[in-house]
Structure formats: C-alpha cells, structure tokens
Coordinates of C-alpha atoms (C1' of nucleotides) in Angstrom, one line a residue:
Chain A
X27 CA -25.8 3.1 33.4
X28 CA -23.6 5.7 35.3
X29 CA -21.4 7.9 33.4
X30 CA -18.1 6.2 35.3
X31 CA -19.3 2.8 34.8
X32 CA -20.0 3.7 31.0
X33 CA -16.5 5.3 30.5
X34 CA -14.8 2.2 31.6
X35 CA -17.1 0.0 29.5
X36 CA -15.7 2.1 26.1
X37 CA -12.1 2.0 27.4
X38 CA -12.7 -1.5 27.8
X39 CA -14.0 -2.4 24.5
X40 CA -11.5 -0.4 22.9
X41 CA -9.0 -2.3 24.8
X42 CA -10.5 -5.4 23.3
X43 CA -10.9 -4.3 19.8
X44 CA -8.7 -0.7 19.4
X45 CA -11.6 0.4 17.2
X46 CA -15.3 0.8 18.1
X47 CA -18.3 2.6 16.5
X48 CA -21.0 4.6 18.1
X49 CA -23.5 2.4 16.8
X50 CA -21.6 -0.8 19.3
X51 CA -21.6 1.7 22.4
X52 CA -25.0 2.7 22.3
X53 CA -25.7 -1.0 22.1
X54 CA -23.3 -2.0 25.0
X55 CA -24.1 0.7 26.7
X56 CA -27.6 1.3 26.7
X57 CA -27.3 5.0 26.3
X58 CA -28.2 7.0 23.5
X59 CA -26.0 8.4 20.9
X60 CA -26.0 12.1 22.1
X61 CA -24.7 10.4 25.7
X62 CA -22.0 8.5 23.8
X63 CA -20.8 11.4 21.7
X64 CA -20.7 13.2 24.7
X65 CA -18.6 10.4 26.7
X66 CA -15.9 10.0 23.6
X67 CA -15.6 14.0 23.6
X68 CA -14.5 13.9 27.4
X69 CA -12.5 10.9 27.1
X70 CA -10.8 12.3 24.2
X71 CA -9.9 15.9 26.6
X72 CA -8.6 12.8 29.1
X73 CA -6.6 11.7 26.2
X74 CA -8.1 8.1 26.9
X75 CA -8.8 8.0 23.4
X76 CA -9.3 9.2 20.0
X77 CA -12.5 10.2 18.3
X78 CA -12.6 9.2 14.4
X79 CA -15.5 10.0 12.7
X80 CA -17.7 7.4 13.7
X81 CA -16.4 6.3 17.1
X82 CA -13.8 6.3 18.2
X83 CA -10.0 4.8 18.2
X84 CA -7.2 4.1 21.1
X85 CA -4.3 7.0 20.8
X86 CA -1.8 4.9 19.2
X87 CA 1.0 5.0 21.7
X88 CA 3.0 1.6 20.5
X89 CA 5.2 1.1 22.9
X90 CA 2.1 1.1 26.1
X91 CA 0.2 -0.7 23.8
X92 CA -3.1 -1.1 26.1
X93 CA -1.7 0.9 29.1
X94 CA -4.5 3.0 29.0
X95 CA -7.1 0.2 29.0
X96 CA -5.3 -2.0 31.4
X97 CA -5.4 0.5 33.9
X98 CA -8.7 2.0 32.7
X99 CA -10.5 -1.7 33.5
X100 CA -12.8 -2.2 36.4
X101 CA -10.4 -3.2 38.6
X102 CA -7.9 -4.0 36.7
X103 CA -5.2 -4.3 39.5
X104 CA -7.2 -7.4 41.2
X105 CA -7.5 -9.5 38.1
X106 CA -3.8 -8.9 37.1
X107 CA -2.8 -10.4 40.5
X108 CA -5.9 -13.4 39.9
X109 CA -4.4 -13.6 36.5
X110 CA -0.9 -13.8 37.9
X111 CA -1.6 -16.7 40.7
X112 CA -3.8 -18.7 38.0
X113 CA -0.9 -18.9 36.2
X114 CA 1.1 -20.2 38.6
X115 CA -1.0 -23.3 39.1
X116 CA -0.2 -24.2 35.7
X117 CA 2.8 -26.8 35.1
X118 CA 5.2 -28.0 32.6
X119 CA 3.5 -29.9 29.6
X120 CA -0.4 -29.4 30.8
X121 CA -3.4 -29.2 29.0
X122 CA -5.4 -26.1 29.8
X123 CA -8.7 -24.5 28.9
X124 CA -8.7 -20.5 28.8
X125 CA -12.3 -19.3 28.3
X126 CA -12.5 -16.1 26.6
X127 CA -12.8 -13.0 28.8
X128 CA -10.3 -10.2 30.0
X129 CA -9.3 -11.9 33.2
X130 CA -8.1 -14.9 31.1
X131 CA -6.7 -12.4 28.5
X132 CA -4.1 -11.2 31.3
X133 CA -3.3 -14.9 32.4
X134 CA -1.6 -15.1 28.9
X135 CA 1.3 -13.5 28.9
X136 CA 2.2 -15.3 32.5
X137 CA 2.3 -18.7 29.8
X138 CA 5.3 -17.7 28.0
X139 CA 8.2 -20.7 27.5
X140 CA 5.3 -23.1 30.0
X141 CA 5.7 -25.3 27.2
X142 CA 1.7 -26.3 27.4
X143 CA -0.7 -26.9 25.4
X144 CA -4.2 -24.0 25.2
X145 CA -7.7 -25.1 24.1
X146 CA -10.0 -22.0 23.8
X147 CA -13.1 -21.0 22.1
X148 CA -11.9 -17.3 21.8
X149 CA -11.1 -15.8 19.2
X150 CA -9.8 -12.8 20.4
X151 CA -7.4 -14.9 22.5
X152 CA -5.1 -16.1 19.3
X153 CA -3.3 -12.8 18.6
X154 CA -1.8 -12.7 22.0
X155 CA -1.7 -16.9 21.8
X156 CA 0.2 -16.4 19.0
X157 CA 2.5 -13.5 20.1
X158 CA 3.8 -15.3 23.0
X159 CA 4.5 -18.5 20.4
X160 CA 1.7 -20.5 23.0
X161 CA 0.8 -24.0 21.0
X162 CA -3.1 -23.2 20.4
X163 CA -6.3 -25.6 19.5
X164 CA -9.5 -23.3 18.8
X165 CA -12.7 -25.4 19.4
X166 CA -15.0 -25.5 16.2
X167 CA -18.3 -23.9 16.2
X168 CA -20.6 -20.9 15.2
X169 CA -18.6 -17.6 14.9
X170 CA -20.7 -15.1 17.1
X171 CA -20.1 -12.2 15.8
X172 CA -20.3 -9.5 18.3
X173 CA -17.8 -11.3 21.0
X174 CA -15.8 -13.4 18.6
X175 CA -16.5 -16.6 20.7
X176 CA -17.6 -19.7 19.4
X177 CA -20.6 -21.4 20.7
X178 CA -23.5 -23.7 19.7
X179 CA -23.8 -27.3 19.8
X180 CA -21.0 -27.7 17.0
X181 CA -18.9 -25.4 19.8
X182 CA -19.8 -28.4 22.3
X183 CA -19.3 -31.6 20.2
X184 CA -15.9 -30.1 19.3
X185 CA -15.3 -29.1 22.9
X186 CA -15.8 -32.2 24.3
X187 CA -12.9 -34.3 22.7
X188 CA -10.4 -33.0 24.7
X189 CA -9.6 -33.4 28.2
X190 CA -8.2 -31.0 30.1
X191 CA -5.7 -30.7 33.1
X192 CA -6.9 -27.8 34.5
X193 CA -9.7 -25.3 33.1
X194 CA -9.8 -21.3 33.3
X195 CA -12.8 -19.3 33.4
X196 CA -14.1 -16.1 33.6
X197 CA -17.6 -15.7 35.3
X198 CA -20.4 -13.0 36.0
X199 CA -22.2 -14.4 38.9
X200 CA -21.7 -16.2 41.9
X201 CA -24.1 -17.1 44.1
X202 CA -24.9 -19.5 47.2
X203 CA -28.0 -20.8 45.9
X204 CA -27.6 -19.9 41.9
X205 CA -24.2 -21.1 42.0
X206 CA -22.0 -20.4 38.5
X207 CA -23.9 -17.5 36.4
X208 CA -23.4 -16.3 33.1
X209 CA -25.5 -13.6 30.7
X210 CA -25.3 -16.1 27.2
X211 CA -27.0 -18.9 27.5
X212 CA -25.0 -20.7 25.0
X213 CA -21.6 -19.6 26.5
X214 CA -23.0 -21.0 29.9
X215 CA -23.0 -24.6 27.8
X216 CA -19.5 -24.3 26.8
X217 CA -18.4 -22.9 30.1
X218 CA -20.3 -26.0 31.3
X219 CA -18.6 -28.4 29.0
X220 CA -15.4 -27.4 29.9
X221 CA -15.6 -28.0 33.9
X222 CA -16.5 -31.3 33.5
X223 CA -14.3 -31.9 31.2
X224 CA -11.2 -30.7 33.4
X225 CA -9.8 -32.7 36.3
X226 CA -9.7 -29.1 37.5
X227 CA -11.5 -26.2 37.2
X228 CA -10.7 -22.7 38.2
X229 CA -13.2 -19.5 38.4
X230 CA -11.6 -16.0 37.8
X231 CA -13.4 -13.0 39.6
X232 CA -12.8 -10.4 41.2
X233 CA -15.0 -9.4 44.4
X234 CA -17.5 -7.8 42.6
X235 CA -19.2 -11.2 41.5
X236 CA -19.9 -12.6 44.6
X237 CA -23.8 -12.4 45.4
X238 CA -24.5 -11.7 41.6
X239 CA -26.6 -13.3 39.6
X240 CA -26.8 -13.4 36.1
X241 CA -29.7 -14.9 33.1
X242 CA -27.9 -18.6 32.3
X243 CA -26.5 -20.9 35.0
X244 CA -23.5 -22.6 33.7
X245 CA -22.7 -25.2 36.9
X246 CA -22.8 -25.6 40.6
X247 CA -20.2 -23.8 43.4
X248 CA -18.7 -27.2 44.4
X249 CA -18.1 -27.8 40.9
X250 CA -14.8 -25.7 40.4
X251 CA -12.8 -23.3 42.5
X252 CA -12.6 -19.9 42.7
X253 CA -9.8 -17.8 42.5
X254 CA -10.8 -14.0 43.9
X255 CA -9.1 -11.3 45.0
X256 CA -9.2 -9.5 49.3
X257 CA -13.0 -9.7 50.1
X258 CA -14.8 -10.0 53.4
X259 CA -14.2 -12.8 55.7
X260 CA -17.6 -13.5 55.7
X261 CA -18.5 -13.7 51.7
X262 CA -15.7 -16.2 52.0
X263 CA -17.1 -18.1 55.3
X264 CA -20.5 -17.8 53.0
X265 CA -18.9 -19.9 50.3
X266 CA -16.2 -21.9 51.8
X267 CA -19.0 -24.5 52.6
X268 CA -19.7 -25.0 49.1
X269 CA -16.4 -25.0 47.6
X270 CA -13.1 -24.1 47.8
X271 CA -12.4 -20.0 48.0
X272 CA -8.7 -19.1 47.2
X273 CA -7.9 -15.5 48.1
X274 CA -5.3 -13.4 46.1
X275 CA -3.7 -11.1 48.9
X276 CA -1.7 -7.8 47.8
Chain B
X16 CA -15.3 -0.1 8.6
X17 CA -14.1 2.7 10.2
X18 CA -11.3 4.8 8.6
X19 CA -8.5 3.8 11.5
X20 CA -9.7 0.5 11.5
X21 CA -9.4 0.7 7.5
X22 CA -5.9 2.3 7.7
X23 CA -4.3 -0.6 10.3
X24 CA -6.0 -3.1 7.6
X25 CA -4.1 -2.1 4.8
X26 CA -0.7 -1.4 6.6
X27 CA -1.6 -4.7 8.0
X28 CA -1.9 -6.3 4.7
X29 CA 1.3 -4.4 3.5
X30 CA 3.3 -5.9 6.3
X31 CA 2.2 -9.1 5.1
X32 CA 2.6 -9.1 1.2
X33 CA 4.7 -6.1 1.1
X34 CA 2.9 -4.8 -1.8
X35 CA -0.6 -4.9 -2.7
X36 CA -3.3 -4.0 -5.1
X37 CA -6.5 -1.3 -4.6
X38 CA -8.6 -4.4 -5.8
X39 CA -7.1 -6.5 -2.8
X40 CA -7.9 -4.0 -0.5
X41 CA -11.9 -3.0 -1.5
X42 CA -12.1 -7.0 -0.7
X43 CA -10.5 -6.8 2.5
X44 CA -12.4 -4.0 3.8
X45 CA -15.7 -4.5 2.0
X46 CA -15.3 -0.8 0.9
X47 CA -15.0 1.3 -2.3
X48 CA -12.4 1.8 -4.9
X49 CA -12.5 5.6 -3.9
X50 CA -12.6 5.1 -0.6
X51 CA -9.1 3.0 -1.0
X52 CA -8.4 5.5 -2.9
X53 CA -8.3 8.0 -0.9
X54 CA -6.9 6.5 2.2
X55 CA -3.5 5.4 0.0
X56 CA -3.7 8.8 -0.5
X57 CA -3.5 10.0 3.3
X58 CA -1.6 7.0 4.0
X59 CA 1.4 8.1 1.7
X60 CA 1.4 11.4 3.1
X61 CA 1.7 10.6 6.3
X62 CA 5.0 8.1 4.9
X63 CA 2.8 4.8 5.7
X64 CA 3.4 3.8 2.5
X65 CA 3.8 4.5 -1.2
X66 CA 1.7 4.6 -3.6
X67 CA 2.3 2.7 -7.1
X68 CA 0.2 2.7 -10.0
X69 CA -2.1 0.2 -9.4
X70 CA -1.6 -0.4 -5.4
X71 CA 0.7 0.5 -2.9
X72 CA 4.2 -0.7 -1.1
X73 CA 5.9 -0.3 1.5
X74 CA 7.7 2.9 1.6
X75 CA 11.7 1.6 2.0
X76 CA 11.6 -1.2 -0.3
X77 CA 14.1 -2.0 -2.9
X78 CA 12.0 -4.7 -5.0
X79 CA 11.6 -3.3 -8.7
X80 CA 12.5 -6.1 -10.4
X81 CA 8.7 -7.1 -10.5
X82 CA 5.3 -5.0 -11.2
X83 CA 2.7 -4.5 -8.6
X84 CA 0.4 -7.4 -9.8
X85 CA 3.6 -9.9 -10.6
X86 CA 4.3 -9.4 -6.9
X87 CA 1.8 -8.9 -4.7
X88 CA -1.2 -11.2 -6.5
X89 CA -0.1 -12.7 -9.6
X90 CA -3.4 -12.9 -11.9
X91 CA -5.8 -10.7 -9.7
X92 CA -8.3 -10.3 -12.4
X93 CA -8.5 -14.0 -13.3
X94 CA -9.0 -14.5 -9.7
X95 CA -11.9 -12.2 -9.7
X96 CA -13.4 -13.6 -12.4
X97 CA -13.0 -17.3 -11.1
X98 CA -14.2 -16.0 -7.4
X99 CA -17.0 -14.3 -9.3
X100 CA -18.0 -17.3 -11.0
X101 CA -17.9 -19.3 -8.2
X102 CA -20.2 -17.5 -6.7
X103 CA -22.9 -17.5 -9.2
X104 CA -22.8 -21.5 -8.3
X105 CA -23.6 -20.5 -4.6
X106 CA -27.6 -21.2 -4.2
X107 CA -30.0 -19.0 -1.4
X108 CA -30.0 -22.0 1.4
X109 CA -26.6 -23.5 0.3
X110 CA -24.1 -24.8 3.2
X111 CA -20.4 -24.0 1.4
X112 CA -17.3 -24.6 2.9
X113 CA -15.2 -22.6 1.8
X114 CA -11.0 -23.3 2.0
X115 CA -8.4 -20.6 3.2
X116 CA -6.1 -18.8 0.3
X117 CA -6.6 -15.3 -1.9
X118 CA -9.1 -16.3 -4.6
X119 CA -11.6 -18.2 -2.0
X120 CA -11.3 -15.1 0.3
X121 CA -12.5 -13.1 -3.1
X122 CA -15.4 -14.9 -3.1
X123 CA -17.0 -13.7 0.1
X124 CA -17.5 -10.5 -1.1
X125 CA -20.1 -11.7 -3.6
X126 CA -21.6 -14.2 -1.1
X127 CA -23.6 -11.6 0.8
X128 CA -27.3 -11.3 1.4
X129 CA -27.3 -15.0 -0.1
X130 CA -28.7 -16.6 3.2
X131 CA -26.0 -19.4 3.2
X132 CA -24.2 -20.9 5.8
X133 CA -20.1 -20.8 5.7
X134 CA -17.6 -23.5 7.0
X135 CA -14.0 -22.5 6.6
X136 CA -10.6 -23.2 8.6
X137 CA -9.7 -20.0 7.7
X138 CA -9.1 -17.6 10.7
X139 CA -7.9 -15.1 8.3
X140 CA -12.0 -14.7 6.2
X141 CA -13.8 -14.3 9.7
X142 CA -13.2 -10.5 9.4
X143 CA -14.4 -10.6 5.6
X144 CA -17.3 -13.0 6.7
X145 CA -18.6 -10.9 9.4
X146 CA -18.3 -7.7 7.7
X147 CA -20.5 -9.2 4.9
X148 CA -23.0 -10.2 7.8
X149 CA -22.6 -14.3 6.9
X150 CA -23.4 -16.7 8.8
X151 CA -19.8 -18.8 10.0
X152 CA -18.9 -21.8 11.5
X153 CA -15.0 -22.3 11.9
X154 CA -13.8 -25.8 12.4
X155 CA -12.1 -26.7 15.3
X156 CA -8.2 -27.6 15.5
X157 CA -4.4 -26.8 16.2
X158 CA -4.1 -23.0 15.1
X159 CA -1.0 -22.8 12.6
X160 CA 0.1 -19.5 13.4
X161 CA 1.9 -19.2 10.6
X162 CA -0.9 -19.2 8.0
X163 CA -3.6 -18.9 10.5
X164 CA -5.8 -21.9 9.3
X165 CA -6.8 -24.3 11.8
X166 CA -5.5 -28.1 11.1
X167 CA -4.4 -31.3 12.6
X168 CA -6.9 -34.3 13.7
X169 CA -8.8 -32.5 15.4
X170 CA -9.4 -30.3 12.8
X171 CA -9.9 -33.2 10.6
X172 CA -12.6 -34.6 13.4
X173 CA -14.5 -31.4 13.6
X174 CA -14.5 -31.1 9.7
X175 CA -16.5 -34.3 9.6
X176 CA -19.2 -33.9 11.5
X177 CA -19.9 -31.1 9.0
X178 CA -21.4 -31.8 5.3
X179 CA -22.0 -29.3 2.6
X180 CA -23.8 -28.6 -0.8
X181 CA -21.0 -27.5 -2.3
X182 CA -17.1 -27.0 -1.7
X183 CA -14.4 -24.3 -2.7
X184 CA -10.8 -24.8 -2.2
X185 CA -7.9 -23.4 -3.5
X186 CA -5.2 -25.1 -5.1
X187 CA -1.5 -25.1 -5.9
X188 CA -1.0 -27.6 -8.1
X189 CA -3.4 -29.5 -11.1
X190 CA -1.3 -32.5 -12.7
X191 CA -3.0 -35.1 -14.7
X192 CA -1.0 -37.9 -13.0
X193 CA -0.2 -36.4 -9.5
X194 CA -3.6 -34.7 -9.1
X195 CA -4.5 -31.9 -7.2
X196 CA -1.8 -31.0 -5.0
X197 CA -0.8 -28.4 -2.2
X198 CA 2.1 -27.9 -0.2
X199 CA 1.3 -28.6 3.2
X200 CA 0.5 -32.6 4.2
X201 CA -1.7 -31.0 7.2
X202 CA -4.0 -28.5 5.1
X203 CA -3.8 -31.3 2.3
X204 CA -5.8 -33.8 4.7
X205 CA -8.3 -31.1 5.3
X206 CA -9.1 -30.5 1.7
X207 CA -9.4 -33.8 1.1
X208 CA -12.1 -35.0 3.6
X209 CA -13.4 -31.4 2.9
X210 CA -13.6 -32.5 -1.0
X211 CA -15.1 -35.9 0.2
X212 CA -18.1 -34.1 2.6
X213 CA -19.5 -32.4 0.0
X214 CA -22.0 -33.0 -3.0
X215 CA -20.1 -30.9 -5.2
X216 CA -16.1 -29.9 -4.9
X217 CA -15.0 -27.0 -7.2
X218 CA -11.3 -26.2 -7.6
X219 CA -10.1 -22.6 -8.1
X220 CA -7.2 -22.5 -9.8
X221 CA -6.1 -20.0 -12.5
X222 CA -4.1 -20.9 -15.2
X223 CA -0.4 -21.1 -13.6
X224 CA -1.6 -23.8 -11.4
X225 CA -1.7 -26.9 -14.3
X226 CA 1.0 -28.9 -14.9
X227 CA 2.4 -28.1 -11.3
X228 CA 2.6 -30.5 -8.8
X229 CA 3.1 -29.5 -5.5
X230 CA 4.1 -32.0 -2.0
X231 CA 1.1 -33.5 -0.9
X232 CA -1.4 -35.1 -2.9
X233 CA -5.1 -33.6 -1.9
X234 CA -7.1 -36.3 -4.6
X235 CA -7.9 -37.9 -7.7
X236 CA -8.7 -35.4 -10.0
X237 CA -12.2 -36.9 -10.7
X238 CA -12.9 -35.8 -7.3
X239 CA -13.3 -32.2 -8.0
X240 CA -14.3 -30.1 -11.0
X241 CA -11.8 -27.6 -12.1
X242 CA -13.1 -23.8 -12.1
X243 CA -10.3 -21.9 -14.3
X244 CA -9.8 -18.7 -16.5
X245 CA -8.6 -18.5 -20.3
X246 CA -6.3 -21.3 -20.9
X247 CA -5.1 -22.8 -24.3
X248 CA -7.6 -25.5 -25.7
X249 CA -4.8 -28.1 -25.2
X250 CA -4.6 -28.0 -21.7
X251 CA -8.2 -28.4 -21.2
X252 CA -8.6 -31.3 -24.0
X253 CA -5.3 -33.3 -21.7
X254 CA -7.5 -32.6 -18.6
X255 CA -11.1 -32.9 -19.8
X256 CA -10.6 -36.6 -19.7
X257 CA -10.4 -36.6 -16.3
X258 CA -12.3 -34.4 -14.6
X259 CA -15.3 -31.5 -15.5
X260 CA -13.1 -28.1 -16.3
X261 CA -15.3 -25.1 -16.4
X262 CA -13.7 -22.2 -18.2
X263 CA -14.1 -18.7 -16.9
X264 CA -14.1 -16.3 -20.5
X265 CA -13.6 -12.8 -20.0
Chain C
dT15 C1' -40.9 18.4 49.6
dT16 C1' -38.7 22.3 46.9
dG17 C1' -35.5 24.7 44.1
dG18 C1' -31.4 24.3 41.7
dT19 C1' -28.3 21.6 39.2
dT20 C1' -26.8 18.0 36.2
dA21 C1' -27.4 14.3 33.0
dT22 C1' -30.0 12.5 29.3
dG23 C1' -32.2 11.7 24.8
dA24 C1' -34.7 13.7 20.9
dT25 C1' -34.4 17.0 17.3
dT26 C1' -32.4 20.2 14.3
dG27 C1' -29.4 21.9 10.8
dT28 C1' -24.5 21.4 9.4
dT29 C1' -20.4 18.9 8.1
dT30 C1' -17.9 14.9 6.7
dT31 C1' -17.6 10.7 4.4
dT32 C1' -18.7 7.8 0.9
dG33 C1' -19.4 5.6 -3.6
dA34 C1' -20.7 6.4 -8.4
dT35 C1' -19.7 8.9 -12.4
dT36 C1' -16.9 11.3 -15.5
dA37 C1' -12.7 13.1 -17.4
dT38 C1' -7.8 12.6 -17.5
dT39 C1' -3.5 10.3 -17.2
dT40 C1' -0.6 6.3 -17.3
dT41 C1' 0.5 1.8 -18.8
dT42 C1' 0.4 -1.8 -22.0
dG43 C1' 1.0 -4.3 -26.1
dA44 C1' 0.8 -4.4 -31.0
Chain D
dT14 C1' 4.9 5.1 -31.8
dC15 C1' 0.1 4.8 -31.3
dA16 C1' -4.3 3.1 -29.8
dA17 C1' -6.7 0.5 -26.4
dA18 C1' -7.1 -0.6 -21.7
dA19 C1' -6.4 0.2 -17.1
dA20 C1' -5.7 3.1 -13.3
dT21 C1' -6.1 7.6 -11.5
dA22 C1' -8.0 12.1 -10.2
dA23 C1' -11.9 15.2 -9.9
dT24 C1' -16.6 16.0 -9.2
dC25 C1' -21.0 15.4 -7.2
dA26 C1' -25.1 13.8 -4.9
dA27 C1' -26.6 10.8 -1.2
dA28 C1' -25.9 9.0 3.1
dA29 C1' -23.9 9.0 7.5
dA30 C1' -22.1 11.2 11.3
dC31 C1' -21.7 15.4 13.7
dA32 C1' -22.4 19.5 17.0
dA33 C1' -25.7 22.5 18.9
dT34 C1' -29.9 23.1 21.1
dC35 C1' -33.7 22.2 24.1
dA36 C1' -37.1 20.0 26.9
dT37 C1' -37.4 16.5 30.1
dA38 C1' -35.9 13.4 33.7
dA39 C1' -33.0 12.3 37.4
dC40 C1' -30.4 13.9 41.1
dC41 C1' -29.0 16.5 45.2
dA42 C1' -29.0 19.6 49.1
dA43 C1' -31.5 22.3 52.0

DNA sequence: TTGGTTATGATTGTTTTTGATTATTTTTGA
DNA sequence: TCAAAAATAATCAAAAACAATCATAACCAA
C-alpha cells in the first residue's frame, strides 16, 4: 500500500472512530508497525492528528468536528455531491434503507426535518441518526465487531420484514460482467437483501469503482442504479446498456 | 482502551449521570481501579471534572444535597454483588439475553472468556461486549434515542425468532399483586416475550425495587426468579410464595 | 542495467503505561 | 469520639508501546 493511499486510510478510520490503535492500522493497512509509527509521526507534524500512546487520536478541534477527515477522504468532494443528489431523491414520509459506509454517512445530514423513516444495519450510522432527530429502525443480527455492522442470517430474516421505498448503498466494485461487488461475503447478503427488497435501489460510488472487482458479488448491474460522480463518456456508454448511469456534475 | 478513548468515556458518562463512581467506570472501560484512578486525576487538572471521594462530577455543579453513591448509582455494591452472582449462573455454551439497565451492564464484565453467546437490545453494552471479546447479537427494531434500546414490533418480531438458556433483565418494580413492573409499555413487551423465550428468567433487582410498582406490567411473578441482595426475612417470606427469591449475602 | 535514493520491516534497548500491592487518609456508623 | 470500613495515594514489577538503528527491498533516473 502506498504511503498516500495509507495516510488517507488512517485519517479515515479516525474519522470513523476518532480513536484508533496501532495494532487496527497495521491490520487495515497491511504495513508493519515501524511503517505506521512512522505515518502517525508525520501526520501528527501535518497536524492531521494526534499521537497517544498507542495510536493515535483526531486533534480535538470541536467546532470542525471531522473537517480534517472530510477533506482528508479519498475523494471526499465527489461523494459529498453523490451524497447530496441521493438525498434529493428522497421525499416526504419514505421508507429508506442507508447501508453503512462513508458515502451514506454524508447523505445523513441532507435528511434533516424529511420527516422519513431510516432502516440500517449500521451501527455507526445512529449517532449522527440520532443527532439530526432521524426516526431509526436498526436490523437485528450479529454485532461484527471490527465494522460495527450487523450481518448473518439473523441480519437477513430481520432485514427482510421491511419494504423499502427506495434503498442506499455504498459499493466496492462495479463491473460489466461481475456486476455489484463487495469484499464481505456476508455484507454482500444483506446488501443483496436490501435491493430486492426496495422498489428502488440506488448505488453510491465515486469513479474509482467502475471496472473493479471485489471477493463477494452482492447482485446484478440492472438490478439498481448508480449514482457516480464526472467520469468518461465511455465507462458510462459501457454501462448504460446494463442499467441506468446518473452522473453528478460539479 | 486507549487513554483518549478512556478520557471521552468518562466525560461521556459524566454528561450523562452527572456524577459517577470509580467502580462505574473500571466497568465501562474494562480497565483498572488505578488506571481510573489516575485519569480522574489528569482529568481534574485539566478542569474536566472534579474529583469526590469515591467518583467524580462535573466540575460546576451545585448538587450537594446527595452523596456520590445516593446520586449517581444508588446501591453500587449490591449491584455488583447481584451482577456477580448472576454470572456464576452463566454456563460455557449458554445463549443469555441479557436486558438494557446498570446492573445487567455489570454483568458483562464477568461474562468474558465464557464462550457464550449474548442477545441484548441494548445499544448502550455493545461497547462493553466487544471490549470483553463476546460474542453479540442485537435485536432488530425502532432505535429509542433516548435510552438507546431498540423496541417496538419489530423489535418484538426479531426477539422471537431468538431462544435462550437463560435470561437477565432488570427491573423497576417487584409487587406481589402488580408483579414485575417497568416504566416504559414498549421495553415492558420486550421483557416479557424476552422472559417467555427463555428456559430460565432471573430478575435483578436490589432491595429498593420490592413493594414498587411501576406503569407497565412486564409478568406474573412466577414467571421469573428474583436475584436480590440483603433484604429483611419478611419481605422474602411475603414473596417466596410466589416466586424462587435467591438472596445475594455479602 | 547500474548507482543512488527512499521506503520498509525486523531488531534492539528505552520509556511509558498499567494493574497489583501496600500504606495512608477519609468516611461511616456505632 | 473512636474503630472499622472504604477510598485514596504511593510504590513497584511486568507488560506494552516507543524511538533508534540497520539491513534489505523497492524505486527511480541516468
């Protein structure tokens, strides 16, 4: 992993938890601890962050909150404005799905005084759920510990008594022939779940996922639609056969 | 648990409950009494908070009518005890569910390296829980944001596809006509098919609780054996008709 | 390719943190 | 008021995290 790529991953997960060991860097990271102490020490000159003994913490500036993060994220720009036009789609009294993720994360404080109703299997999701007084049903399930999402086939029966008006989700991979990827296996069921369970679905992702492909395939192109941000005219005429491609402009 | 991640805990908790005991806070951060200790310490000179014998408050408050344990958790050691016991009743194997509230939270502490499996509604133990590496499943349901405990029907359906060895619930009031009963009608339904899911239902209650009778009516009090600390002999003879009351002696 | 540079990960000794223990102080209740 | 109990402070050894160092691997330009 390249050293930029790596230093937004921690600024990231910091975003995500405002506290993160070593031990949870190396492991996201794939770097050893000598390459991690040495990343927090030069973030830390940046003032991106602060080292604690043990990891490392975000410099408490309360007023930006996760100014440092927002802007820190790969491309964080893009998914504000997917974030943004999601959100727009969404009316008066509907039902929606939010999948966990940080481009559904930013779609959340676009939902203020909507007056709908969220389903979501994050966890991570309710503080900000909460904050902007959002009416909230968590799915049941196991607790995964590491991502705070709720999966497994409890995750799924739970899931799939509601019925949703329109369904958000993040997504790693997207591909002509692979269709819909994802890395978990068992999010890719709930991801599943929750397109078929939506009159309609909508795909978050920025540019960067077209062509990708990642380990579990969670459902075909034509079954939900994607919302990206400016890419080529011709990744677009790739997909536009298979489903329907809406493209963010600035 | 890292020291910042520590620190924003306990002002956490004091923001909550205004004032709080050392005892509360080794629970909440699975760490040591010194450790606490010490970071009331740091906290009070950097004006966090203030330090009391016994715990800490907030720094501007003008509550001295009451003593730290009379405020911030009436009967902390009786809870301990009653947690503690409780958890001698936990088996290697066991599926618990285990309710939301202060004393059932004590328990978790106890529960690790058990092998058990964990049902709760209780968004407020999956920090506890994960820290002491057990295996969780949370219900489904509407998120009360409030008290952050998941409830409603759907919470009720995705309760019952669950059953369990053994069940712990809080409770705030014991009356031998009006049974077990608890303020809210919405967490009352989910202790009751909660109490009806499992083999064995134990209620932790400490002594204040008898005699009470709070809104909604949870069960019968056959329905649940009564886990308590030192009471006087009279109050178990007018209950031990009833129900099982197991007696927690110093 | 080659030579020079930079990044990485393992290893080392040092420092910090932690939790247990002990002694001291404070609170409580008779 | 005094003695017992509880909470606190001080101390210390063990564990964890740290910085410094170094050899190796990857990279880049000529």
């Amino acid at each position: 992993m390249l050293t930029p790529e790596r230093h937004r991953k921690i600024i990231e997960v910091l975003g995500e938890k405002s506290v993160v060991t070593i031990q949870e860097l190396v492991e996201a990271t794939a770097s050893s601890e000598s390459t991690i102490r040495r990343d927090l020490s030069q973030l830390q000159r940046e003032k991106k962050l602060k080292r604690v003994h043990g990891g490392a913490s975000l410099t408490h500036q309360k007023s930006e909150e996760l100014s440092v993060f927002e802007k820190s994220e790969r491309n964080a720009l893009e998914k504000e404005k997917i974030a943004q036009y999601a959100c727009d789609l969404v009316q008066t009294g509907d039902c929606i799905y939010l999948d966990a993720g940080t481009t559904t994360l930013r779609m959340i404080p676009h939902l203020k005084n909507k007056e709908i109703t969220v389903v979501t299997n994050a966890i991570s999701h309710l503080e900000a759920l909460s904050e902007h007084e959002i009416k909230t049903y968590l799915i049941g399930g196991l607790v995964k510990s590491k991502t705070k999402a709720l999966v497994g086939s409890s995750a799924i029966k739970s899931l799939s008594s509601y019925r949703f008006d329109k369904v958000f989700l993040g997504m790693n991979g997207i591909h002509i022939e692979a269709g819909f990827t994802t890395p978990d296996p068992e999010e890719a069921a709930v991801k599943n779940l929750a397109i078929s369970l939506s009159q309609k679905a909508f795909i978050l992702a920025d540019h960067t996922k077209f062509h990708e492909t990642s380990f579990s395939k969670v459902a075909e192109l034509n079954e939900a639609i994607i919302i990206t941000d400016d890419i080529d005219d011709d990744v677009i005429y790739d997909f536009q056969d298979k489903t329907e491609v809406r493209v963010v402009t600035s």
